[in-house]
Amino acid sequence: MSKPDPLDPSQQDAIPGTVHLVDLEGTLLAKHSSEKGAQDIVLVPAPSNDPDDPLNWSLSRKALATACMCVYTLMVGLASAMIYSVLVPITIATNGDLTVADLNAGTGYFFLFAGWGCLVWQPLALQYGKRPIYLLSILGVMATQIWAPHISSNGQWIASRIVQGFCSAPIESLCEITVTDLWFTHQRGRFMALYALFIVGSNSFAPVMAGFIDDGMGWQWVLYWSAIWQAIGFVFLFCFMEETNYNRQHVLEQTAFSDSAENHQTLSEKGIVNSELNGPTINGAQLSHRSQRTYVQKLGLFRRDQLRQPNRLLGMVLRPLQFLTFPVIFYAGFTYGANLVWFNVLNGTASLVLGGPPYNFSASMVGLSYLSPLIGTFIAATYTGFAGDALLVKLARRNHGIAESEHRLWLLLPQILLLPFGLILWGIGAAHDVQWFGLIFAIGTISCMATIGCQVSINYCIDSYRALGADAIVTVILVRNTMSFAIGYGCAYTMGYEYGSAKCVYRGRVRIYRSGGNVLSDDMARKEMENLERAAVLEIRGSHEGSRHGALNLLWEKACTHQEYKRS
């Protein structure tokens, strides 16, 4: 059997992710972009003639829809990461009832249900509309942020994180599909990068704010402020977010080119005019951007055409599970997860490493350390967005106008060296008490490289299976978040958090003495901490898992009974 020829339009469908992106000879009878310097780029997917087709929206209308997606991502992303810099204060405030291990285990459950919740939210969004799902999701997250400050036991904490994870699930898979609804293939990379900037950036920026809120108002207000931001986000989305679902079954396929002499005429000779971002045209006739729907109709939660279409929910629930057998989709999910787990490791260890000796950062200073990952995320988003789109077009020109989904994988080259470097610097540096700037630089490097890996993985999946994008994304998220759950659960119980929690309890007691006017001398506090740390190690190593709270209580009692070390 002969190998498929990527230059043969009749065989292009046999190669997943292969599209004729650049019309080098000007003979392809299809709609083209009119971006400056890119008039030979073919618009993929082909837009319809309907002004309410999201691909035909005006640039300002597309920008507003993208902004709404970013607002949702920012608000829900902030809620998922608000506690990362205040793990120790929460443990101290709850008298050890919620240990750092418990808090990080809750994060693992959050990721698990944020992934598997996509099996519920994604089919509902595709069947009935994305707008109502976005609104219901952000309301659910807001409710969990109001609930969480009143939690006093590990069981309640796990339950709240499960509910929050389920309500946050649309942020994992629905936003990517919104981008594909609005933008063409040659533009998609930069807006996927914008999504990555907001989702990863929110996870880096949230701890910065949380540290200062905790110092000034207490850890409960960290979550109350999160709920306030969710409410603001809900109002913004309700007023401005439009539905982007569109039935493309009746959109004509782009006209394939052939080698016949007739088709070697230029598009201008054929009377076909380029389709611009801000003014698509068909055979010289300018399309109107005026929507056929009023503003009040756009605010509706459901559209009649979506309610009348055949019910396909069961198939949409089962297909992502079937796609686990697709090597490319599973690879994208595994690569995505392998990069994302390092965010979990950083978030689970930053408070302990930077808040403990010899650094002794306060909660606000631990929060400020997250500016480094934020900067790294911005660099990664710029690199994968603008450089990624430019690379895709450049390689397509060199490949006779044919774009392959694998072309974006070249963006992973810097990650091969820099991600291991950042991980080694963070792990070994923390173990050997390296100067604090080394650790800050490490988390920035890890964040930058991991963001690149996440973005390239998701773009590779979407480019490979454009027609299956909505379901394939769910499969990727299932693999990714299951890995995140595993690493988060493992971190909580195999990386010494019980020992770390014990140290935190005593450090908190020292702070209480100092803030109340009963001050321990630095030398006495240091010696006493060393003694209690040794006691913690012996107690925890000699006890089974179920008695770790007993070890913490023992330490607490010891810290409280050393009155001879206090000075009025």
XYZ file of N, CA and C in Angstrom, residues 220-418:
597
model
N -9.225 33.366 56.737
C -10.616 33.248 56.284
C -10.942 34.281 55.210
N -10.394 35.484 55.377
C -10.690 36.530 54.404
C -9.997 36.300 53.071
N -8.991 35.457 53.051
C -8.410 35.048 51.774
C -9.484 34.421 50.890
N -10.311 33.596 51.497
C -11.369 32.909 50.756
C -12.590 33.798 50.547
N -12.885 34.668 51.520
C -14.007 35.585 51.332
C -13.745 36.544 50.163
N -12.522 37.060 50.082
C -12.196 37.932 48.949
C -12.282 37.178 47.634
N -11.904 35.919 47.660
C -12.042 35.098 46.449
C -13.501 35.022 46.015
N -14.412 34.832 46.983
C -15.839 34.779 46.666
C -16.329 36.108 46.087
N -15.810 37.213 46.617
C -16.190 38.537 46.084
C -15.774 38.652 44.624
N -14.581 38.194 44.296
C -14.115 38.268 42.906
C -14.933 37.361 41.998
N -15.389 36.217 42.535
C -16.253 35.354 41.731
C -17.563 36.064 41.393
N -18.093 36.797 42.374
C -19.346 37.527 42.146
C -19.165 38.608 41.076
N -18.033 39.320 41.133
C -17.752 40.334 40.113
C -17.632 39.680 38.738
N -16.947 38.547 38.685
C -16.807 37.830 37.424
C -18.139 37.361 36.871
N -19.034 36.906 37.747
C -20.346 36.440 37.304
C -21.129 37.587 36.654
N -21.113 38.758 37.276
C -21.843 39.906 36.722
C -21.281 40.276 35.348
N -19.952 40.278 35.216
C -19.330 40.623 33.943
C -19.718 39.618 32.861
N -19.672 38.340 33.184
C -20.012 37.316 32.190
C -21.482 37.375 31.812
N -22.332 37.612 32.796
C -23.768 37.657 32.496
C -24.085 38.795 31.537
N -23.378 39.901 31.664
C -23.680 41.079 30.840
C -23.028 41.035 29.460
N -21.906 40.346 29.324
C -21.138 40.479 28.085
C -20.830 39.172 27.359
N -20.952 38.033 28.012
C -20.564 36.782 27.346
C -21.641 36.328 26.369
N -21.226 36.019 25.135
C -22.126 35.478 24.117
C -21.916 33.980 23.963
N -22.932 33.338 23.412
C -22.831 31.918 23.084
C -21.986 31.739 21.826
N -21.029 30.806 21.858
C -20.161 30.572 20.699
C -20.427 29.234 20.018
N -21.368 28.455 20.533
C -21.721 27.212 19.824
C -22.295 27.538 18.452
N -21.896 26.753 17.449
C -22.417 26.981 16.098
C -22.406 25.650 15.348
N -23.532 25.341 14.721
C -23.660 24.094 13.978
C -23.013 24.248 12.605
N -21.929 23.539 12.386
C -21.182 23.662 11.124
C -21.476 22.535 10.140
N -22.505 21.783 10.367
C -22.805 20.671 9.463
C -23.129 21.154 8.059
N -23.651 22.382 7.953
C -24.066 22.884 6.637
C -23.030 23.816 6.009
N -21.892 23.966 6.678
C -20.831 24.790 6.099
C -20.144 24.003 4.986
N -20.051 24.628 3.829
C -19.417 23.951 2.693
C -17.947 23.709 2.977
N -17.441 22.532 2.582
C -16.024 22.231 2.711
C -15.234 23.145 1.790
N -14.025 23.478 2.213
C -13.209 24.343 1.364
C -12.906 23.628 0.050
N -12.929 24.393 -1.013
C -12.726 23.840 -2.341
C -11.291 23.374 -2.501
N -11.136 22.117 -2.862
C -9.789 21.566 -3.018
C -9.183 22.031 -4.334
N -7.853 22.212 -4.296
C -7.186 22.623 -5.514
C -6.830 21.394 -6.324
N -6.592 21.589 -7.573
C -6.158 20.491 -8.427
C -5.030 20.983 -9.317
N -4.444 20.085 -10.056
C -3.330 20.431 -10.922
C -3.785 20.774 -12.333
N -5.074 20.903 -12.532
C -5.559 21.212 -13.865
C -5.175 22.638 -14.250
N -5.089 22.886 -15.543
C -4.666 24.202 -16.027
C -5.660 25.271 -15.629
N -6.946 24.899 -15.519
C -7.961 25.888 -15.194
C -7.730 26.491 -13.818
N -7.287 25.662 -12.871
C -7.126 26.133 -11.515
C -5.800 26.836 -11.283
N -5.000 26.974 -12.315
C -3.757 27.706 -12.159
C -3.950 29.199 -12.388
N -5.211 29.611 -12.583
C -5.524 31.027 -12.600
C -5.444 31.574 -11.182
N -5.167 32.839 -11.044
C -5.103 33.420 -9.707
C -6.501 33.604 -9.150
N -6.572 33.773 -7.845
C -7.872 33.945 -7.207
C -8.554 35.221 -7.673
N -7.764 36.238 -7.963
C -8.382 37.478 -8.428
C -9.019 37.303 -9.789
N -8.422 36.454 -10.640
C -9.012 36.189 -11.945
C -10.289 35.383 -11.813
N -10.364 34.608 -10.743
C -11.577 33.826 -10.499
C -12.678 34.666 -9.862
N -12.320 35.856 -9.395
C -13.325 36.701 -8.759
C -13.521 36.403 -7.300
N -12.578 35.676 -6.695
C -12.682 35.350 -5.273
C -11.781 36.301 -4.503
N -12.343 37.022 -3.545
C -11.617 38.041 -2.806
C -11.267 37.496 -1.433
N -10.155 37.965 -0.896
C -9.693 37.489 0.407
C -10.719 37.775 1.497
N -10.677 36.936 2.514
C -11.535 37.107 3.685
C -10.706 37.703 4.808
N -11.077 38.893 5.240
C -10.306 39.590 6.246
C -10.835 39.270 7.636
N -9.957 39.540 8.613
C -10.381 39.371 9.991
C -11.528 40.309 10.333
N -11.484 41.505 9.782
C -12.521 42.470 10.127
C -13.486 42.721 8.981
N -13.512 41.835 7.989
C -14.442 42.014 6.900
C -14.422 40.858 5.932
N -14.958 39.660 6.287
C -14.950 38.544 5.368
C -15.790 38.822 4.138
N -15.342 38.329 2.989
C -16.053 38.542 1.739
C -16.214 37.231 1.005
N -17.293 37.110 0.263
C -17.554 35.926 -0.542
C -17.805 36.385 -1.965
N -16.918 35.981 -2.899
C -17.060 36.346 -4.312
C -17.251 37.857 -4.496
N -16.505 38.601 -3.702
C -16.524 40.052 -3.847
C -17.624 40.743 -3.080
N -18.566 40.016 -2.513
C -19.670 40.631 -1.772
C -19.300 40.703 -0.296
N -19.325 41.918 0.249
C -18.927 42.099 1.644
C -19.997 41.531 2.568
N -19.557 40.705 3.532
C -20.479 40.168 4.523
C -20.756 41.211 5.595
N -21.983 41.295 6.035
C -22.328 42.200 7.120
C -22.020 41.540 8.452
N -21.466 42.339 9.397
C -21.206 41.826 10.734
C -22.403 42.036 11.653
N -23.449 42.646 11.156
C -24.600 42.932 12.002
C -25.289 41.626 12.395
N -25.326 41.384 13.689
C -25.930 40.157 14.191
C -27.438 40.184 14.002
N -28.021 39.040 13.777
C -29.466 38.921 13.631
C -30.156 38.773 14.984
N -29.369 38.732 16.052
C -29.912 38.568 17.398
C -29.726 39.872 18.173
N -30.742 40.245 18.970
C -30.672 41.457 19.780
C -29.827 41.210 21.026
N -29.506 42.301 21.722
C -28.699 42.169 22.935
C -29.428 41.350 23.993
N -30.731 41.550 24.134
C -31.513 40.788 25.118
C -31.503 39.306 24.771
N -31.605 38.982 23.485
C -31.549 37.576 23.073
C -30.182 36.969 23.389
N -29.132 37.762 23.264
C -27.785 37.257 23.567
C -27.615 36.965 25.051
N -28.393 37.643 25.904
C -28.296 37.413 27.342
C -29.031 36.156 27.783
N -29.833 35.570 26.923
C -30.572 34.370 27.287
C -29.637 33.212 27.609
N -30.065 32.369 28.555
C -29.239 31.228 28.933
C -29.244 30.141 27.864
N -30.354 30.008 27.146
C -30.468 28.942 26.157
C -31.005 29.524 24.847
N -30.616 28.883 23.745
C -31.141 29.244 22.433
C -32.082 28.143 21.959
N -33.106 28.537 21.241
C -34.116 27.566 20.804
C -33.520 26.491 19.913
N -32.615 26.877 19.011
C -32.047 25.891 18.097
C -31.247 24.837 18.837
N -30.637 25.205 19.971
C -29.874 24.231 20.736
C -30.784 23.298 21.523
N -31.907 23.815 21.986
C -32.842 22.972 22.722
C -33.556 21.980 21.810
N -33.648 22.318 20.513
C -34.374 21.454 19.578
C -33.492 20.409 18.902
N -32.177 20.535 19.029
C -31.311 19.588 18.336
C -31.332 18.229 19.027
N -31.035 17.150 18.292
C -31.076 15.793 18.870
C -30.174 15.687 20.092
N -30.624 14.912 21.054
C -29.855 14.718 22.286
C -28.696 13.760 22.012
N -27.451 14.255 22.232
C -26.249 13.452 21.986
C -25.390 13.340 23.242
N -26.017 13.513 24.400
C -25.253 13.556 25.641
C -24.511 12.246 25.924
N -25.186 11.115 25.754
C -24.563 9.834 26.084
C -23.326 9.598 25.228
N -23.446 9.875 23.949
C -22.293 9.686 23.069
C -21.142 10.595 23.438
N -21.444 11.833 23.836
C -20.388 12.772 24.195
C -19.737 12.413 25.525
N -20.447 11.694 26.387
C -19.845 11.227 27.635
C -18.911 10.043 27.382
N -19.312 9.161 26.470
C -18.533 7.937 26.238
C -17.331 8.146 25.327
N -17.432 9.068 24.386
C -16.346 9.243 23.412
C -15.004 9.594 24.045
N -14.951 10.509 25.028
C -13.637 10.784 25.628
C -12.976 9.548 26.226
N -13.777 8.614 26.745
C -13.204 7.380 27.284
C -12.672 6.501 26.153
N -13.380 6.481 25.028
C -12.905 5.712 23.881
C -11.610 6.294 23.316
N -11.461 7.614 23.404
C -10.279 8.264 22.838
C -9.021 7.998 23.649
N -9.153 7.361 24.805
C -7.968 6.971 25.560
C -7.100 5.993 24.777
N -7.695 5.346 23.779
C -6.942 4.389 22.961
C -6.238 5.056 21.788
N -6.443 6.369 21.589
C -5.769 7.088 20.513
C -4.384 7.509 21.003
N -3.313 7.021 20.380
C -1.963 7.321 20.885
C -1.654 8.806 20.980
N -2.031 9.578 19.959
C -1.709 11.007 19.967
C -2.424 11.719 21.113
N -3.701 11.397 21.315
C -4.469 12.055 22.369
C -3.943 11.665 23.745
N -3.638 10.391 23.925
C -3.111 9.953 25.219
C -1.733 10.570 25.467
N -0.919 10.634 24.415
C 0.403 11.253 24.551
C 0.277 12.721 24.961
N -0.657 13.434 24.331
C -0.857 14.844 24.677
C -1.281 14.981 26.139
N -2.181 14.110 26.591
C -2.613 14.155 27.979
C -1.493 13.826 28.941
N -0.692 12.806 28.594
C 0.410 12.410 29.473
C 1.459 13.512 29.547
N 1.787 14.120 28.401
C 2.773 15.200 28.385
C 2.257 16.407 29.163
N 0.997 16.725 28.973
C 0.366 17.825 29.714
C 0.463 17.561 31.214
N 0.079 16.352 31.617
C 0.120 16.003 33.031
C 1.527 15.992 33.592
N 2.489 15.479 32.804
C 3.873 15.415 33.266
C 4.459 16.794 33.510
N 3.954 17.800 32.810
C 4.397 19.175 33.051
C 3.622 19.819 34.195
N 2.325 19.541 34.262
C 1.496 20.206 35.273
C 1.828 19.736 36.687
N 2.266 18.487 36.853
C 2.507 17.976 38.204
C 3.575 18.788 38.927
N 4.466 19.438 38.175
C 5.511 20.213 38.853
C 4.942 21.475 39.477
N 3.833 21.988 38.933
C 3.145 23.078 39.617
C 2.602 22.588 40.959
N 2.078 21.360 40.972
C 1.562 20.804 42.223
C 2.668 20.659 43.259
N 3.828 20.181 42.804
C 4.951 20.014 43.727
C 5.386 21.368 44.287
N 5.493 22.375 43.416
C 5.891 23.707 43.875
C 4.875 24.271 44.858
N 3.595 24.179 44.504
C 2.566 24.747 45.355
C 2.471 24.033 46.695
N 2.793 22.746 46.694
C 2.722 21.978 47.933
C 3.939 22.145 48.821
N 5.047 22.625 48.290
C 6.282 22.706 49.073
C 6.767 24.133 49.306
N 6.287 25.097 48.528
C 6.807 26.460 48.633
C 6.608 27.046 50.028
N 5.434 26.863 50.606
C 5.156 27.444 51.918
C 6.050 26.841 52.986
N 6.284 25.524 52.891
C 7.129 24.861 53.891
C 8.598 25.221 53.717
N 9.083 25.192 52.474
C 10.501 25.453 52.226
C 10.853 26.905 52.532
N 10.097 27.838 51.972
C 10.424 29.256 52.141
C 9.991 29.799 53.500
N 8.958 29.194 54.093
C 8.510 29.651 55.402
C 9.282 29.046 56.553
N 10.115 28.029 56.263
C 10.885 27.371 57.304
C 12.325 27.837 57.347
N 13.089 27.340 58.333
C 14.496 27.710 58.423
C 15.261 27.211 57.203
N 16.262 27.892 56.692
C 16.832 29.135 57.242
C 16.202 30.403 56.658
N 15.150 30.276 55.845
C 14.593 31.445 55.149
C 13.573 32.191 56.011
N 12.653 31.436 56.633
C 11.686 32.014 57.564
C 10.881 33.163 56.951
N 10.418 32.957 55.708
C 9.583 33.963 55.053
C 8.230 34.029 55.747
N 7.683 35.223 55.863
C 6.299 35.365 56.326
C 5.354 34.952 55.197
N 4.058 34.879 55.513
C 3.085 34.473 54.492
C 3.095 35.438 53.314
N 3.237 36.747 53.614
C 3.247 37.720 52.521
C 4.501 37.578 51.664
N 5.632 37.247 52.283
C 6.862 37.072 51.515
C 6.826 35.788 50.693
N 6.226 34.735 51.239
C 6.025 33.518 50.444
C 5.144 33.838 49.247
N 4.115 34.659 49.465
C 3.255 35.060 48.362
C 4.011 35.841 47.303
N 4.873 36.769 47.736
C 5.645 37.562 46.778
C 6.595 36.697 45.957
N 7.024 35.580 46.508
C 7.917 34.692 45.754
C 7.227 34.138 44.514
N 5.899 34.154 44.498
C 5.159 33.650 43.337
C 5.180 34.638 42.165
N 5.762 35.815 42.353
C 5.950 36.704 41.218
C 6.926 36.096 40.212
N 7.844 35.281 40.696
C 8.788 34.626 39.796
C 8.087 33.671 38.831
N 7.224 32.755 39.308
C 6.461 31.935 38.354
C 5.559 32.752 37.439
N 5.042 33.872 37.942
C 4.187 34.720 37.110
C 4.977 35.286 35.932
N 6.193 35.737 36.199
C 7.044 36.243 35.125
C 7.396 35.117 34.156
N 7.702 33.941 34.701
C 8.004 32.798 33.845
C 6.840 32.419 32.954
N 5.627 32.486 33.493
C 4.437 32.172 32.704
C 4.246 33.170 31.568
N 4.481 34.442 31.847
C 4.343 35.467 30.809
C 5.334 35.225 29.669
N 6.569 34.888 30.011
C 7.575 34.597 28.983
C 7.152 33.387 28.153
N 6.655 32.348 28.826
C 6.239 31.130 28.118
C 5.060 31.396 27.200
N 4.088 32.191 27.667
C 2.913 32.490 26.844
C 3.306 33.274 25.592
N 4.220 34.224 25.744
C 4.688 34.991 24.590
C 5.407 34.082 23.595
N 6.222 33.186 24.122
C 7.006 32.274 23.285
C 6.103 31.304 22.517
N 5.202 30.627 23.213
C 4.355 29.630 22.547
C 3.285 30.270 21.682
N 2.872 31.502 22.020
C 1.835 32.169 21.250
C 2.344 32.745 19.946
N 3.094 33.805 20.040
C 3.536 34.502 18.830
C 4.613 33.715 18.085
N 5.610 33.202 18.816
C 6.650 32.410 18.153
C 6.072 31.117 17.599
N 5.108 30.531 18.308
C 4.512 29.280 17.840
C 3.738 29.438 16.548
N 2.916 30.485 16.460
C 2.160 30.727 15.229
C 3.093 31.045 14.067
N 4.116 31.864 14.341
C 5.073 32.208 13.283
C 5.826 30.977 12.800
N 6.202 30.106 13.734
C 6.917 28.881 13.364
C 6.038 27.967 12.528
N 4.748 27.856 12.893
C 3.830 27.000 12.149
C 3.729 27.451 10.692
N 3.577 28.764 10.477
C 3.462 29.282 9.113
C 4.778 29.112 8.361
N 5.891 29.380 9.018
C 7.191 29.277 8.362
C 7.472 27.844 7.909
N 7.209 26.877 8.791
C 7.447 25.481 8.422
C 6.472 25.018 7.346
N 5.248 25.567 7.351
C 4.288 25.216 6.305
C 4.771 25.718 4.941
N 5.334 26.916 4.901
C 5.869 27.442 3.639
C 6.994 26.546 3.113
N 7.840 26.064 4.009
C 8.947 25.192 3.597
C 8.466 23.812 3.182
N 7.243 23.464 3.640
C 6.691 22.135 3.366
C 5.633 22.200 2.265
N 5.867 23.029 1.250
C 4.963 23.165 0.099
C 3.577 23.646 0.512
N 3.502 24.436 1.592
C 2.231 24.988 2.032
C 1.455 24.089 2.976
N 1.981 22.916 3.276
C 1.280 21.947 4.127
C 1.728 22.115 5.571
N 0.782 22.285 6.480
C 1.068 22.393 7.910
C 0.795 21.054 8.588
N 1.726 20.618 9.400
C 1.585 19.381 10.172
C 1.431 19.737 11.652
N 0.651 18.955 12.371
C 0.478 19.224 13.800
C 1.791 19.076 14.557
N 2.697 18.228 14.054
C 3.981 18.014 14.724
C 4.914 19.223 14.624
N 4.604 20.165 13.763
C 5.473 21.326 13.620
C 5.606 22.103 14.927
N 4.559 22.126 15.730
C 4.617 22.880 16.989
C 5.510 22.199 18.027
N 5.815 20.932 17.852
C 6.622 20.216 18.847
C 8.048 20.746 18.933
N 8.518 21.457 17.895
C 9.850 22.048 17.954
C 9.968 23.066 19.079
N 8.839 23.587 19.545
C 8.861 24.564 20.634
C 9.327 23.965 21.954
N 9.365 22.642 22.040
C 9.755 21.975 23.280
C 11.269 21.904 23.471
N 12.047 22.298 22.483
C 13.506 22.155 22.572
C 14.113 22.819 23.818
N 13.765 24.078 24.142
C 14.371 24.687 25.349
C 14.049 23.919 26.628
N 12.899 23.254 26.642
C 12.459 22.567 27.852
C 13.339 21.370 28.188
N 13.958 20.775 27.193
C 14.747 19.562 27.411
C 15.856 19.802 28.434
N 16.471 20.978 28.398
C 17.562 21.283 29.314
C 17.112 22.100 30.521
N 16.235 23.069 30.311
C 15.932 24.028 31.367
C 14.976 23.492 32.429
